[in-house]
Amino acid sequence: MQVAKNYLYTAAYQLLNIIAPLITMPYLARVLGRNGVGVASWTNSFVTYFLLIASLGIVTYGSREIAYVKDNKQARQQKFWEIQIIHTIAGIFSLALYFLFLKYGVQLNSNIEDNQIYLILQTWVIISGILDISWYFMGMEDFKKTVLRNALVKIAMTVLIFVLVKTPNDIGNYILLLGLSQVFGNLSMWFYLFKKISLPNWHQLDLKEHVKPIFMMFLPTIATQVYLQLNKTMLPFFTNSTDSAGFYDNADRIIKVSLALVTSVGTVMLPRMSAQFAKGQFDKMKQNITQSMDFVSALSVPMAFGMAAIAPTAMIWFLGEQFKVVGQVIVLLSPIIIFIGWSTVIGTQYLVPTKRLNEFTLSVTIGALANVLLNFWLIYVAGVNGAAVATTISEFLVIGYQLYVTRKDMNIWHHFFEMWRYIIAGLGMYVSVTMISQYLEINIKSTSIELVLGVFMYVLILIILRAPILKKIPLLNKIAK
């Protein structure tokens, strides 16, 4: 029941994450234009690397460690302060490195010099990372506080975007708003924390025991983020325009809207799986993995096929004709919804809780290296579309390796035994939507019709094929019978 509640809290917040960009993205595309959106995306890609250093791998590592000792208040308190002290030291170091980058980066490229003021405003993103203690509440499986805090921040930010961002000259306001909203949101969590724990016994703090595992967790985190951000960073260098970074970023944001609901499963299950591993409940872990894979596949397959079907026309009315290319990029990126969904289950729900960090790290490192190498070739050949293909191939390699290293722990083919039903239903949905779209005008009404038709066809085919996921939905299960 607790897992279900946590998933509902997390899914509700992810639903807000879906609604908020759908409201602000078309507004920003028209107000800031291609150049403004591109500048904001490109400068944010730089600060993200330094945010990684400030955050290390603490969100995942910290939640796991707190989950191990959640029933021992004294141990939990000590672990929090040990991890947070390391977090703060890393954050200060990261800020110092970023200031050095701001000082000497102007000598590397003219785009960095031209956008210096925007890079300075992005500093608040690093500060927000230092203040982030959401990992403590995740480890305690107390998702309600984190979700409510994030929801309030997201709503406030959405409102302020319409108030403070009015013209193409308001790029600075937009960047500053994004950074400060995260700062105040993370700062608010400290008020909840002081009700739960007190100051530690400073003489008993043991920082050394966390350094190596945090570093090991940091490696897959930075490897993952490198190939998520590198595309946006590299595009302006190869295309001589920040517009391409904006195109890719918008496509990436749309894809992540779909991914939000899928990856919520991994976020919720990590502390539960960590606790089960600590108690030696391996059979329960494998049972949870099987159920998660089925659930994630049932969600990710229609989302991937659906995105590929509606994006080419939907992005024209949604973002404007000048962002038409975003629809093409989404089609190329859509398979990663499935790949990342699977890797969230195998990597986040199994490899991380069972402390197999070397294999988890190697999987994302393979993806990062492949992405870097492919970017140099594919971006040069095909621009923003090449960047999308590079990302898709990289994500496929990540999940491919994770499945390979876990082949002896669980029946991999069992994960995909029922997959054929979802694939057939997804293909049926895709064909139906693309066929009807040829006879519809390009507007919101047409996209709505396509969405309804797509969902109807997917569910109908699942019912005909008696997909196992229907057993979890009483109403559909009755219809299937």
CSV table of C-alpha atoms in Angstrom, one decimal:
chain,number,residue,atom,x,y,z
A,1,MET,CA,0.0,0.0,0.0
A,2,GLN,CA,2.9,2.4,0.8
A,3,VAL,CA,4.5,1.8,-2.6
A,4,ALA,CA,1.1,2.5,-4.3
A,5,LYS,CA,0.7,5.7,-2.3
A,6,ASN,CA,4.3,6.8,-3.1
A,7,TYR,CA,3.7,6.1,-6.8
A,8,LEU,CA,0.5,8.0,-6.9
A,9,TYR,CA,2.2,11.0,-5.2
A,10,THR,CA,5.1,10.8,-7.6
A,11,ALA,CA,2.9,10.2,-10.6
A,12,ALA,CA,0.7,13.2,-9.6
A,13,TYR,CA,3.7,15.4,-9.5
A,14,GLN,CA,4.9,14.0,-12.8
A,15,LEU,CA,1.5,14.8,-14.2
A,16,LEU,CA,2.1,18.4,-13.1
A,17,ASN,CA,5.4,18.2,-14.9
A,18,ILE,CA,3.5,17.3,-18.0
A,19,ILE,CA,1.0,20.1,-17.7
A,20,ALA,CA,3.4,22.9,-16.8
A,21,PRO,CA,5.6,22.6,-19.9
A,22,LEU,CA,2.6,22.2,-22.1
A,23,ILE,CA,1.5,25.6,-20.8
A,24,THR,CA,4.8,27.4,-20.8
A,25,MET,CA,6.7,25.9,-23.7
A,26,PRO,CA,4.5,27.3,-26.6
A,27,TYR,CA,4.4,30.7,-24.8
A,28,LEU,CA,8.2,30.8,-24.4
A,29,ALA,CA,8.7,29.6,-28.0
A,30,ARG,CA,6.7,32.6,-29.3
A,31,VAL,CA,7.9,35.2,-26.8
A,32,LEU,CA,11.7,34.4,-26.6
A,33,GLY,CA,11.9,33.0,-30.2
A,34,ARG,CA,14.3,30.5,-31.6
A,35,ASN,CA,17.3,32.4,-30.4
A,36,GLY,CA,16.1,33.1,-26.9
A,37,VAL,CA,15.1,29.5,-26.3
A,38,GLY,CA,18.4,28.3,-27.7
A,39,VAL,CA,20.4,30.6,-25.5
A,40,ALA,CA,18.6,29.5,-22.3
A,41,SER,CA,19.0,25.8,-23.3
A,42,TRP,CA,22.7,26.1,-24.3
A,43,THR,CA,23.8,28.1,-21.2
A,44,ASN,CA,21.9,25.7,-18.9
A,45,SER,CA,23.7,22.7,-20.6
A,46,PHE,CA,27.0,24.2,-19.3
A,47,VAL,CA,25.9,24.8,-15.7
A,48,THR,CA,24.5,21.3,-15.6
A,49,TYR,CA,28.0,19.8,-15.7
A,50,PHE,CA,29.0,21.8,-12.6
A,51,LEU,CA,25.7,21.0,-10.9
A,52,LEU,CA,26.7,17.3,-11.3
A,53,ILE,CA,29.9,18.0,-9.3
A,54,ALA,CA,27.9,19.8,-6.6
A,55,SER,CA,25.4,17.0,-6.4
A,56,LEU,CA,27.8,14.0,-6.9
A,57,GLY,CA,25.6,10.9,-6.9
A,58,ILE,CA,24.0,11.9,-3.6
A,59,VAL,CA,20.3,11.8,-4.6
A,60,THR,CA,20.5,8.1,-5.4
A,61,TYR,CA,23.2,7.2,-2.9
A,62,GLY,CA,21.7,9.2,-0.1
A,63,SER,CA,18.2,7.8,-0.5
A,64,ARG,CA,19.6,4.3,-0.6
A,65,GLU,CA,21.7,4.8,2.6
A,66,ILE,CA,18.8,6.3,4.5
A,67,ALA,CA,16.6,3.5,3.4
A,68,TYR,CA,19.1,1.0,5.0
A,69,VAL,CA,18.8,2.6,8.4
A,70,LYS,CA,15.3,4.2,8.3
A,71,ASP,CA,14.2,2.4,11.5
A,72,ASN,CA,17.3,3.5,13.5
A,73,LYS,CA,16.9,7.2,14.3
A,74,GLN,CA,20.5,7.7,15.6
A,75,ALA,CA,22.1,6.0,12.7
A,76,ARG,CA,19.9,7.8,10.3
A,77,GLN,CA,20.8,11.1,11.8
A,78,GLN,CA,24.5,10.5,11.6
A,79,LYS,CA,24.3,9.3,8.0
A,80,PHE,CA,22.4,12.4,6.9
A,81,TRP,CA,24.9,14.8,8.3
A,82,GLU,CA,27.9,12.8,7.0
A,83,ILE,CA,26.5,12.7,3.5
A,84,GLN,CA,25.3,16.3,3.6
A,85,ILE,CA,28.7,17.7,4.7
A,86,ILE,CA,30.3,15.9,1.8
A,87,HIS,CA,27.5,17.4,-0.4
A,88,THR,CA,28.2,20.9,0.8
A,89,ILE,CA,32.0,20.6,0.3
A,90,ALA,CA,31.5,19.3,-3.3
A,91,GLY,CA,29.1,22.2,-3.9
A,92,ILE,CA,31.6,24.9,-2.8
A,93,PHE,CA,34.2,23.2,-4.9
A,94,SER,CA,31.9,23.2,-7.9
A,95,LEU,CA,31.1,26.9,-7.5
A,96,ALA,CA,34.8,27.7,-7.5
A,97,LEU,CA,35.3,25.7,-10.7
A,98,TYR,CA,32.3,27.4,-12.4
A,99,PHE,CA,33.7,30.9,-11.6
A,100,LEU,CA,37.0,29.8,-13.1
A,101,PHE,CA,35.1,28.7,-16.2
A,102,LEU,CA,33.3,32.1,-16.4
A,103,LYS,CA,36.6,33.9,-16.2
A,104,TYR,CA,38.6,31.9,-18.7
A,105,GLY,CA,35.8,30.4,-20.9
A,106,VAL,CA,35.5,33.6,-22.9
A,107,GLN,CA,38.9,32.7,-24.5
A,108,LEU,CA,37.6,29.4,-25.8
A,109,ASN,CA,34.6,30.5,-27.9
A,110,SER,CA,32.9,33.7,-29.0
A,111,ASN,CA,29.4,32.2,-28.1
A,112,ILE,CA,30.6,31.9,-24.4
A,113,GLU,CA,31.7,35.5,-24.4
A,114,ASP,CA,28.5,36.8,-26.0
A,115,ASN,CA,26.3,35.0,-23.5
A,116,GLN,CA,28.5,35.7,-20.4
A,117,ILE,CA,25.7,37.4,-18.4
A,118,TYR,CA,23.3,34.5,-18.9
A,119,LEU,CA,26.0,32.0,-17.8
A,120,ILE,CA,26.4,34.1,-14.6
A,121,LEU,CA,22.7,34.0,-13.9
A,122,GLN,CA,22.8,30.2,-14.2
A,123,THR,CA,25.0,30.1,-11.0
A,124,TRP,CA,21.8,29.8,-8.9
A,125,VAL,CA,21.3,26.3,-10.4
A,126,ILE,CA,24.4,25.1,-8.6
A,127,ILE,CA,23.4,26.7,-5.3
A,128,SER,CA,20.0,25.0,-5.6
A,129,GLY,CA,21.8,21.6,-5.9
A,130,ILE,CA,23.8,22.2,-2.7
A,131,LEU,CA,20.5,22.8,-0.8
A,132,ASP,CA,18.7,19.7,-2.2
A,133,ILE,CA,18.0,17.2,0.6
A,134,SER,CA,15.1,15.5,-1.1
A,135,TRP,CA,17.1,12.3,-1.0
A,136,TYR,CA,16.6,12.1,2.8
A,137,PHE,CA,12.8,12.0,2.4
A,138,MET,CA,13.0,9.6,-0.5
A,139,GLY,CA,15.0,7.2,1.6
A,140,MET,CA,12.3,7.5,4.3
A,141,GLU,CA,9.7,6.7,1.6
A,142,ASP,CA,8.1,10.0,2.6
A,143,PHE,CA,7.4,11.2,-0.9
A,144,LYS,CA,4.4,13.4,0.1
A,145,LYS,CA,6.6,16.3,1.4
A,146,THR,CA,8.9,16.2,-1.6
A,147,VAL,CA,6.0,16.1,-4.1
A,148,LEU,CA,4.0,18.8,-2.5
A,149,ARG,CA,7.1,21.1,-2.3
A,150,ASN,CA,8.0,20.5,-5.9
A,151,ALA,CA,4.4,21.0,-7.0
A,152,LEU,CA,4.1,24.4,-5.3
A,153,VAL,CA,7.4,25.5,-6.8
A,154,LYS,CA,6.3,24.3,-10.2
A,155,ILE,CA,3.0,26.2,-10.0
A,156,ALA,CA,4.6,29.4,-8.8
A,157,MET,CA,7.2,29.2,-11.5
A,158,THR,CA,4.6,28.7,-14.2
A,159,VAL,CA,2.7,31.8,-13.0
A,160,LEU,CA,5.8,33.9,-12.8
A,161,ILE,CA,6.9,33.0,-16.3
A,162,PHE,CA,3.8,34.7,-17.7
A,163,VAL,CA,4.3,37.7,-15.4
A,164,LEU,CA,8.1,38.3,-15.8
A,165,VAL,CA,8.8,37.0,-19.3
A,166,LYS,CA,7.2,39.3,-21.8
A,167,THR,CA,9.6,40.0,-24.6
A,168,PRO,CA,12.7,38.5,-26.3
A,169,ASN,CA,14.8,40.7,-24.0
A,170,ASP,CA,13.6,38.8,-21.0
A,171,ILE,CA,15.9,35.8,-21.4
A,172,GLY,CA,17.7,36.8,-18.2
A,173,ASN,CA,14.5,37.0,-16.3
A,174,TYR,CA,13.6,33.5,-17.5
A,175,ILE,CA,17.0,32.0,-16.5
A,176,LEU,CA,17.0,33.7,-13.1
A,177,LEU,CA,13.5,32.6,-12.4
A,178,LEU,CA,14.4,28.9,-13.1
A,179,GLY,CA,17.4,29.1,-10.8
A,180,LEU,CA,15.8,31.0,-7.9
A,181,SER,CA,12.6,28.8,-7.9
A,182,GLN,CA,14.8,25.7,-7.4
A,183,VAL,CA,16.8,27.5,-4.6
A,184,PHE,CA,13.7,28.5,-2.6
A,185,GLY,CA,12.0,25.1,-3.2
A,186,ASN,CA,15.0,23.2,-1.9
A,187,LEU,CA,15.5,25.6,1.0
A,188,SER,CA,11.9,25.0,2.1
A,189,MET,CA,12.6,21.3,2.7
A,190,TRP,CA,15.0,22.1,5.5
A,191,PHE,CA,12.1,23.3,7.7
A,192,TYR,CA,10.6,19.8,7.5
A,193,LEU,CA,14.0,18.2,8.2
A,194,PHE,CA,14.6,20.0,11.5
A,195,LYS,CA,11.4,18.4,12.9
A,196,LYS,CA,12.9,15.0,12.1
A,197,ILE,CA,16.5,15.1,13.2
A,198,SER,CA,18.8,17.2,15.4
A,199,LEU,CA,22.4,18.1,15.2
A,200,PRO,CA,24.8,15.2,15.1
A,201,ASN,CA,27.6,14.0,17.4
A,202,TRP,CA,30.4,15.8,15.6
A,203,HIS,CA,33.1,13.6,17.0
A,204,GLN,CA,31.5,10.4,15.7
A,205,LEU,CA,31.0,11.6,12.1
A,206,ASP,CA,32.7,9.3,9.6
A,207,LEU,CA,33.0,11.0,6.2
A,208,LYS,CA,35.5,8.5,4.9
A,209,GLU,CA,33.1,5.6,4.7
A,210,HIS,CA,31.0,7.5,2.2
A,211,VAL,CA,33.7,8.9,-0.1
A,212,LYS,CA,34.3,5.8,-2.2
A,213,PRO,CA,30.7,4.7,-2.7
A,214,ILE,CA,29.6,8.3,-3.5
A,215,PHE,CA,32.4,8.6,-6.0
A,216,MET,CA,31.2,5.2,-7.5
A,217,MET,CA,27.7,6.6,-7.7
A,218,PHE,CA,29.0,9.8,-9.2
A,219,LEU,CA,30.5,8.1,-12.1
A,220,PRO,CA,27.3,6.7,-13.6
A,221,THR,CA,25.5,10.0,-12.8
A,222,ILE,CA,28.0,12.1,-14.7
A,223,ALA,CA,28.2,9.6,-17.5
A,224,THR,CA,24.4,9.7,-17.9
A,225,GLN,CA,24.2,13.5,-17.8
A,226,VAL,CA,27.1,13.9,-20.2
A,227,TYR,CA,25.3,12.3,-23.0
A,228,LEU,CA,22.0,13.9,-22.0
A,229,GLN,CA,23.5,17.4,-22.1
A,230,LEU,CA,26.4,17.0,-24.5
A,231,ASN,CA,24.2,17.2,-27.5
A,232,LYS,CA,22.9,20.6,-26.6
A,233,THR,CA,26.4,21.8,-25.8
A,234,MET,CA,28.0,20.5,-29.0
A,235,LEU,CA,25.2,21.6,-31.5
A,236,PRO,CA,26.0,25.3,-31.6
A,237,PHE,CA,29.7,24.6,-32.2
A,238,PHE,CA,28.9,22.4,-35.2
A,239,THR,CA,26.0,24.4,-36.6
A,240,ASN,CA,27.2,27.9,-35.7
A,241,SER,CA,23.8,28.7,-34.1
A,242,THR,CA,22.3,28.4,-30.7
A,243,ASP,CA,18.9,27.7,-32.4
A,244,SER,CA,19.8,24.1,-32.9
A,245,ALA,CA,20.3,23.7,-29.1
A,246,GLY,CA,16.8,25.1,-28.6
A,247,PHE,CA,15.3,22.6,-31.1
A,248,TYR,CA,16.9,19.7,-29.4
A,249,ASP,CA,16.1,20.9,-26.0
A,250,ASN,CA,12.4,21.3,-26.8
A,251,ALA,CA,12.2,17.8,-28.3
A,252,ASP,CA,14.1,16.4,-25.3
A,253,ARG,CA,11.6,18.2,-22.9
A,254,ILE,CA,8.6,16.7,-24.7
A,255,ILE,CA,10.1,13.2,-24.6
A,256,LYS,CA,10.8,13.7,-20.8
A,257,VAL,CA,7.2,14.6,-20.3
A,258,SER,CA,6.4,11.0,-21.3
A,259,LEU,CA,9.3,9.5,-19.5
A,260,ALA,CA,8.2,11.2,-16.2
A,261,LEU,CA,5.4,8.7,-15.6
A,262,VAL,CA,7.6,5.7,-16.6
A,263,THR,CA,10.6,6.6,-14.4
A,264,SER,CA,8.4,7.3,-11.4
A,265,VAL,CA,8.4,3.6,-10.9
A,266,GLY,CA,12.1,3.5,-10.3
A,267,THR,CA,12.1,6.5,-8.1
A,268,VAL,CA,9.5,5.0,-5.8
A,269,MET,CA,10.9,1.5,-5.8
A,270,LEU,CA,14.5,2.3,-5.1
A,271,PRO,CA,14.2,2.7,-1.3
A,272,ARG,CA,11.9,-0.3,-1.1
A,273,MET,CA,14.2,-2.5,-3.1
A,274,SER,CA,17.2,-1.3,-1.0
A,275,ALA,CA,15.4,-2.2,2.2
A,276,GLN,CA,14.5,-5.7,0.8
A,277,PHE,CA,18.1,-6.3,-0.2
A,278,ALA,CA,19.3,-5.3,3.3
A,279,LYS,CA,16.9,-7.9,4.7
A,280,GLY,CA,17.9,-10.6,2.2
A,281,GLN,CA,14.5,-10.7,0.6
A,282,PHE,CA,15.8,-11.6,-2.9
A,283,ASP,CA,12.7,-13.5,-4.1
A,284,LYS,CA,10.6,-10.4,-3.4
A,285,MET,CA,13.0,-8.3,-5.3
A,286,LYS,CA,12.8,-10.5,-8.4
A,287,GLN,CA,9.0,-10.5,-8.2
A,288,ASN,CA,9.0,-6.7,-8.0
A,289,ILE,CA,11.3,-6.5,-11.0
A,290,THR,CA,9.0,-8.7,-13.1
A,291,GLN,CA,6.0,-6.7,-12.2
A,292,SER,CA,7.8,-3.4,-12.8
A,293,MET,CA,9.0,-4.5,-16.3
A,294,ASP,CA,5.5,-5.4,-17.3
A,295,PHE,CA,4.1,-2.2,-16.0
A,296,VAL,CA,6.8,0.0,-17.6
A,297,SER,CA,6.5,-1.8,-20.9
A,298,ALA,CA,2.7,-1.4,-21.0
A,299,LEU,CA,3.2,2.4,-20.5
A,300,SER,CA,6.4,3.1,-22.5
A,301,VAL,CA,5.5,1.3,-25.7
A,302,PRO,CA,2.3,3.3,-26.4
A,303,MET,CA,4.0,6.6,-25.4
A,304,ALA,CA,6.9,5.9,-27.8
A,305,PHE,CA,4.6,5.0,-30.7
A,306,GLY,CA,2.2,7.8,-29.9
A,307,MET,CA,4.9,10.4,-29.8
A,308,ALA,CA,6.2,9.3,-33.1
A,309,ALA,CA,2.8,9.4,-34.7
A,310,ILE,CA,1.5,12.9,-33.5
A,311,ALA,CA,4.7,14.9,-33.1
A,312,PRO,CA,5.4,15.9,-36.8
A,313,THR,CA,2.1,17.8,-37.0
A,314,ALA,CA,1.4,18.6,-33.4
A,315,MET,CA,4.7,20.6,-32.9
A,316,ILE,CA,3.7,22.9,-35.8
A,317,TRP,CA,0.7,24.4,-34.0
A,318,PHE,CA,2.1,23.8,-30.5
A,319,LEU,CA,5.4,25.7,-30.9
A,320,GLY,CA,4.9,27.5,-34.2
A,321,GLU,CA,6.1,27.0,-37.7
A,322,GLN,CA,9.7,28.1,-36.8
A,323,PHE,CA,10.0,25.1,-34.5
A,324,LYS,CA,8.7,22.6,-37.1
A,325,VAL,CA,12.0,20.6,-36.9
A,326,VAL,CA,11.2,19.7,-33.3
A,327,GLY,CA,8.6,17.2,-34.5
A,328,GLN,CA,11.2,15.4,-36.6
A,329,VAL,CA,13.6,15.2,-33.7
A,330,ILE,CA,10.9,13.8,-31.4
A,331,VAL,CA,10.3,10.9,-33.9
A,332,LEU,CA,14.0,10.0,-33.8
A,333,LEU,CA,14.1,10.2,-30.0
A,334,SER,CA,10.8,8.4,-29.2
A,335,PRO,CA,12.4,4.9,-28.8
A,336,ILE,CA,14.4,6.1,-25.8
A,337,ILE,CA,11.1,6.2,-23.8
A,338,ILE,CA,11.2,2.4,-23.9
A,339,PHE,CA,14.9,2.0,-23.5
A,340,ILE,CA,15.1,4.4,-20.5
A,341,GLY,CA,12.0,2.8,-19.0
A,342,TRP,CA,13.6,-0.6,-19.0
A,343,SER,CA,17.0,0.7,-17.7
A,344,THR,CA,15.1,2.4,-14.9
A,345,VAL,CA,13.9,-1.0,-13.8
A,346,ILE,CA,17.1,-3.0,-14.3
A,347,GLY,CA,19.5,-0.3,-13.3
A,348,THR,CA,17.8,1.8,-10.6
A,349,GLN,CA,15.6,-1.0,-9.1
A,350,TYR,CA,18.1,-3.8,-9.2
A,351,LEU,CA,21.8,-2.9,-9.9
A,352,VAL,CA,21.8,0.1,-7.6
A,353,PRO,CA,20.0,-1.4,-4.5
A,354,THR,CA,22.2,-4.6,-4.8
A,355,LYS,CA,25.3,-2.5,-4.7
A,356,ARG,CA,26.5,-3.6,-8.2
A,357,LEU,CA,27.6,-0.1,-9.0
A,358,ASN,CA,30.5,-1.2,-11.2
A,359,GLU,CA,28.2,-2.8,-13.7
A,360,PHE,CA,25.7,0.1,-13.4
A,361,THR,CA,28.5,2.6,-14.0
A,362,LEU,CA,29.9,0.7,-16.9
A,363,SER,CA,26.5,0.5,-18.6
A,364,VAL,CA,26.1,4.3,-18.6
A,365,THR,CA,29.7,4.9,-19.4
A,366,ILE,CA,29.3,2.8,-22.5
A,367,GLY,CA,26.3,5.0,-23.4
A,368,ALA,CA,28.2,8.2,-22.7
A,369,LEU,CA,31.3,7.2,-24.8
A,370,ALA,CA,29.1,6.0,-27.7
A,371,ASN,CA,27.2,9.3,-27.6
A,372,VAL,CA,30.3,11.4,-27.7
A,373,LEU,CA,31.8,9.5,-30.6
A,374,LEU,CA,28.5,9.4,-32.5
A,375,ASN,CA,27.9,13.1,-31.9
A,376,PHE,CA,31.1,14.1,-33.7
A,377,TRP,CA,30.0,12.2,-36.8
A,378,LEU,CA,26.2,12.4,-36.8
A,379,ILE,CA,25.9,16.1,-35.7
A,380,TYR,CA,28.4,17.0,-38.5
A,381,VAL,CA,26.4,15.0,-41.0
A,382,ALA,CA,22.8,15.6,-40.0
A,383,GLY,CA,22.8,18.4,-37.4
A,384,VAL,CA,20.1,18.2,-34.7
A,385,ASN,CA,18.6,15.0,-36.2
A,386,GLY,CA,22.0,13.4,-36.0
A,387,ALA,CA,22.2,14.3,-32.3
A,388,ALA,CA,18.8,12.6,-31.7
A,389,VAL,CA,20.0,9.4,-33.5
A,390,ALA,CA,23.2,9.4,-31.4
A,391,THR,CA,21.1,9.6,-28.2
A,392,THR,CA,18.8,6.8,-29.2
A,393,ILE,CA,21.7,4.4,-30.1
A,394,SER,CA,23.4,5.3,-26.8
A,395,GLU,CA,20.3,4.5,-24.7
A,396,PHE,CA,19.9,1.2,-26.5
A,397,LEU,CA,23.5,0.2,-25.6
A,398,VAL,CA,22.9,1.1,-22.0
A,399,ILE,CA,19.9,-1.2,-21.5
A,400,GLY,CA,21.6,-3.9,-23.7
A,401,TYR,CA,24.5,-4.1,-21.4
A,402,GLN,CA,22.4,-4.1,-18.2
A,403,LEU,CA,20.3,-7.0,-19.5
A,404,TYR,CA,23.5,-8.9,-20.4
A,405,VAL,CA,25.0,-8.5,-16.9
A,406,THR,CA,21.8,-9.6,-15.2
A,407,ARG,CA,21.1,-12.6,-17.4
A,408,LYS,CA,22.2,-15.0,-14.7
A,409,ASP,CA,20.2,-13.3,-11.9
A,410,MET,CA,16.8,-13.5,-13.6
A,411,ASN,CA,15.1,-14.9,-16.7
A,412,ILE,CA,15.6,-12.0,-19.1
A,413,TRP,CA,13.4,-13.5,-21.7
A,414,HIS,CA,10.6,-13.7,-19.2
A,415,HIS,CA,10.7,-9.8,-19.1
A,416,PHE,CA,9.9,-9.7,-22.8
A,417,PHE,CA,7.7,-12.8,-23.1
A,418,GLU,CA,4.5,-10.7,-23.0
A,419,MET,CA,6.1,-7.8,-24.8
A,420,TRP,CA,4.9,-8.8,-28.2
A,421,ARG,CA,1.3,-7.9,-27.2
A,422,TYR,CA,2.3,-4.3,-26.3
A,423,ILE,CA,4.4,-4.0,-29.5
A,424,ILE,CA,1.5,-5.1,-31.7
A,425,ALA,CA,-0.9,-2.8,-29.9
A,426,GLY,CA,1.6,0.1,-30.3
A,427,LEU,CA,2.0,-0.6,-34.0
A,428,GLY,CA,-1.8,-0.7,-34.5
A,429,MET,CA,-2.1,2.6,-32.7
A,430,TYR,CA,0.7,4.2,-34.8
A,431,VAL,CA,-0.8,3.0,-38.1
A,432,SER,CA,-4.3,4.2,-37.1
A,433,VAL,CA,-3.1,7.7,-36.0
A,434,THR,CA,-0.8,8.3,-39.0
A,435,MET,CA,-3.5,7.3,-41.4
A,436,ILE,CA,-6.2,9.6,-40.0
A,437,SER,CA,-3.7,12.5,-39.6
A,438,GLN,CA,-3.5,12.7,-43.4
A,439,TYR,CA,-7.1,13.8,-43.6
A,440,LEU,CA,-7.1,16.3,-40.7
A,441,GLU,CA,-6.0,19.9,-40.5
A,442,ILE,CA,-3.0,20.8,-38.3
A,443,ASN,CA,-4.6,22.2,-35.1
A,444,ILE,CA,-5.2,21.3,-31.5
A,445,LYS,CA,-8.6,19.7,-32.3
A,446,SER,CA,-7.0,17.3,-34.8
A,447,THR,CA,-4.3,16.3,-32.3
A,448,SER,CA,-6.9,15.6,-29.7
A,449,ILE,CA,-8.8,13.3,-32.0
A,450,GLU,CA,-5.5,11.5,-32.8
A,451,LEU,CA,-4.8,11.0,-29.1
A,452,VAL,CA,-8.2,9.6,-28.3
A,453,LEU,CA,-8.1,7.3,-31.3
A,454,GLY,CA,-4.6,6.2,-30.4
A,455,VAL,CA,-5.5,5.3,-26.8
A,456,PHE,CA,-8.7,3.5,-27.9
A,457,MET,CA,-6.8,1.4,-30.5
A,458,TYR,CA,-4.1,0.5,-28.0
A,459,VAL,CA,-6.5,-0.6,-25.3
A,460,LEU,CA,-8.7,-2.4,-27.8
A,461,ILE,CA,-5.8,-4.5,-29.2
A,462,LEU,CA,-4.6,-5.3,-25.6
A,463,ILE,CA,-8.1,-6.5,-24.8
A,464,ILE,CA,-8.2,-8.7,-27.9
A,465,LEU,CA,-4.7,-10.1,-27.1
A,466,ARG,CA,-5.5,-10.5,-23.4
A,467,ALA,CA,-2.4,-8.7,-22.2
A,468,PRO,CA,-1.4,-9.5,-18.6
A,469,ILE,CA,-1.4,-5.8,-17.6
A,470,LEU,CA,-5.3,-5.9,-17.8
A,471,LYS,CA,-5.4,-8.1,-14.7
A,472,LYS,CA,-4.2,-5.0,-12.8
A,473,ILE,CA,-7.2,-2.9,-14.1
A,474,PRO,CA,-10.5,-4.5,-12.9
A,475,LEU,CA,-12.8,-2.8,-15.4
A,476,LEU,CA,-10.7,-3.8,-18.4
A,477,ASN,CA,-10.1,-7.2,-17.0
A,478,LYS,CA,-13.8,-7.8,-16.9
A,479,ILE,CA,-14.1,-6.7,-20.5
A,480,ALA,CA,-11.2,-8.9,-21.6
A,481,LYS,CA,-13.0,-11.9,-20.1
